[in-house]
XYZ file of C-alpha atoms in Angstrom:
206
model
C 136.233 115.494 78.650
C 138.036 114.153 81.709
C 141.603 114.833 82.816
C 143.370 112.176 84.881
C 146.004 112.522 87.592
C 147.683 109.249 88.487
C 149.226 108.739 91.922
C 150.597 105.244 92.327
C 147.826 102.857 91.313
C 145.041 105.393 91.869
C 143.487 107.684 89.310
C 141.835 111.021 90.064
C 139.554 112.423 87.359
C 138.749 116.086 86.842
C 136.494 118.035 84.515
C 137.562 121.312 82.953
C 135.167 123.221 85.207
C 136.732 121.626 88.280
C 140.237 122.487 87.105
C 139.125 126.072 86.445
C 137.464 126.423 89.860
C 140.748 127.904 91.140
C 142.119 130.034 88.305
C 145.821 129.766 87.620
C 146.487 126.507 89.471
C 149.166 124.222 88.072
C 146.816 121.373 87.181
C 144.731 123.694 85.045
C 147.854 125.123 83.456
C 149.171 121.658 82.676
C 146.028 120.194 81.184
C 144.414 123.240 79.656
C 147.369 125.364 78.594
C 150.028 122.729 78.048
C 152.265 124.062 80.807
C 154.235 121.296 82.498
C 153.556 121.133 86.258
C 156.902 120.436 87.885
C 160.089 118.526 87.247
C 158.635 115.555 89.163
C 155.625 115.360 86.799
C 155.540 113.267 83.639
C 153.001 113.534 80.828
C 151.180 110.413 79.674
C 149.183 111.663 76.721
C 147.316 114.935 76.563
C 144.896 114.260 79.425
C 147.053 112.287 81.888
C 149.572 113.314 84.508
C 151.697 111.338 86.941
C 152.319 112.870 90.354
C 154.222 111.776 93.446
C 151.784 112.751 96.174
C 150.026 110.995 99.023
C 146.736 109.687 97.592
C 144.757 110.293 100.800
C 145.743 113.938 100.906
C 145.274 114.351 97.164
C 141.733 113.025 97.499
C 141.056 116.099 99.666
C 142.475 118.298 96.905
C 140.153 116.607 94.424
C 137.189 117.215 96.748
C 138.220 120.863 97.097
C 138.272 121.334 93.316
C 134.827 119.731 93.155
C 133.570 122.474 95.448
C 133.423 120.571 98.716
C 134.657 121.731 102.104
C 137.454 119.475 103.322
C 137.987 120.913 106.798
C 138.272 119.734 109.454
C 140.250 116.817 108.063
C 138.557 113.516 108.988
C 140.704 110.880 110.653
C 140.083 108.541 107.727
C 141.902 110.998 105.431
C 145.057 111.167 107.558
C 147.797 108.824 106.302
C 148.874 106.274 108.881
C 152.428 107.620 108.972
C 151.307 111.191 109.739
C 149.897 112.899 112.790
C 146.909 115.207 112.379
C 149.197 118.228 112.698
C 151.646 116.962 110.082
C 148.768 116.060 107.722
C 147.495 119.654 107.963
C 150.997 120.979 107.284
C 151.582 118.611 104.361
C 148.210 119.334 102.755
C 148.963 123.042 103.002
C 152.318 122.441 101.281
C 150.664 120.401 98.535
C 148.123 123.165 98.010
C 150.961 125.683 97.750
C 152.939 123.573 95.279
C 149.848 123.119 93.086
C 149.013 126.813 93.159
C 145.704 126.286 94.980
C 145.738 129.623 96.797
C 142.280 129.410 98.343
C 142.944 125.965 99.774
C 146.346 127.082 101.033
C 144.764 130.061 102.821
C 142.075 127.863 104.355
C 144.716 125.419 105.563
C 146.798 128.228 107.072
C 143.772 129.569 108.976
C 142.838 126.074 110.107
C 146.385 125.391 111.270
C 146.341 128.640 113.268
C 143.056 127.687 114.916
C 144.524 124.340 115.926
C 147.578 126.042 117.384
C 145.454 128.482 119.387
C 143.252 125.675 120.620
C 146.125 123.523 121.796
C 146.564 123.482 125.533
C 149.669 122.041 127.055
C 148.714 119.911 129.978
C 151.074 120.487 132.847
C 151.494 117.890 135.548
C 149.446 118.647 138.624
C 151.750 119.858 141.360
C 151.617 117.717 144.479
C 151.401 119.597 147.737
C 154.166 119.108 150.248
C 153.833 119.118 153.991
C 156.138 119.872 156.910
C 156.066 119.604 160.661
C 157.998 122.336 162.454
C 158.927 122.206 166.131
C 160.461 124.796 168.393
C 163.401 123.627 170.465
C 165.368 126.810 170.862
C 165.007 127.373 167.137
C 162.405 126.253 164.650
C 163.223 123.070 162.762
C 161.052 121.624 160.020
C 160.887 118.081 158.657
C 158.980 116.662 155.711
C 155.859 114.649 156.464
C 153.316 112.873 154.291
C 149.815 114.087 153.582
C 148.528 111.335 155.841
C 150.833 112.469 158.619
C 149.694 116.060 158.116
C 146.027 115.098 158.433
C 146.686 112.899 161.469
C 148.515 115.652 163.340
C 145.915 118.206 162.327
C 143.166 116.006 163.730
C 145.171 115.500 166.888
C 145.499 119.258 167.318
C 141.772 119.783 166.825
C 140.778 117.112 169.353
C 143.466 117.613 172.015
C 142.591 119.928 174.902
C 146.182 120.613 175.807
C 146.980 122.139 172.408
C 146.388 125.864 172.196
C 146.853 127.920 169.029
C 149.309 130.755 169.066
C 150.883 133.125 166.567
C 154.591 132.425 166.129
C 157.037 135.277 165.890
C 159.825 135.463 163.348
C 158.965 132.116 161.795
C 158.277 131.584 158.128
C 159.346 129.060 155.526
C 159.671 130.094 151.899
C 157.090 128.432 149.678
C 154.975 127.259 152.624
C 151.967 128.540 154.517
C 151.331 127.794 158.186
C 148.122 125.791 158.451
C 148.122 125.750 162.245
C 150.538 126.583 165.022
C 150.169 125.461 168.635
C 151.781 125.175 172.033
C 151.330 122.243 174.389
C 150.174 123.614 177.736
C 150.927 120.255 179.438
C 154.460 120.007 178.086
C 156.139 120.130 181.498
C 153.841 117.471 182.973
C 154.250 115.216 179.992
C 158.022 115.521 180.096
C 158.056 114.399 183.742
C 156.130 111.267 182.751
C 158.426 110.574 179.810
C 155.731 111.298 177.235
C 156.941 112.769 173.954
C 155.320 116.076 173.058
C 155.893 118.619 170.359
C 155.974 121.604 172.741
C 155.567 124.384 170.282
C 154.752 123.119 166.825
C 153.359 124.049 163.452
C 151.954 122.283 160.425
C 152.795 123.784 157.058
C 151.658 123.083 153.520
C 153.265 124.181 150.291
C 151.842 126.991 148.204
C 151.597 124.835 145.058
């Protein structure tokens, strides 16, 4: 003998053994003990029941009562108006409303595993660069990454640049990549050539 659940134009057929596979569920109570399911259910004969459920999700419930594993939920079983997360939540609610305790517990565990496995992708922080010069006091201006690399290369290749350790100079959130003094500063100034005197390149700690 088959028992039929109708959802829209679709029919889902169950045997008594399938209905009894989860003792005490509402479908079994309705068909086998004559207990009406819910106020939104309507009897159509002794072996028929109308339900307002999503047919794709209910197909998973039918598979569960047939003894099949339904997790993880395949994409083809997710209604087009639901996300994967909402489909998991809604199937768990359907299982709860139908008294399918084992399926509800499986869904709860599966939902927890999805939550633990979710990683929020944060935007990659872009480094910032500054050029600091000493003219009485240290002053820093923003420069591009290209500018930073150009000045760094200039420091490496220029003979008149000598590294030194600055005193009482730090900038919150930045690390000094290199600090130098121009040993030819006085000569260059006499010729009208722009120099940085004492300078430093800094990069952010991001």
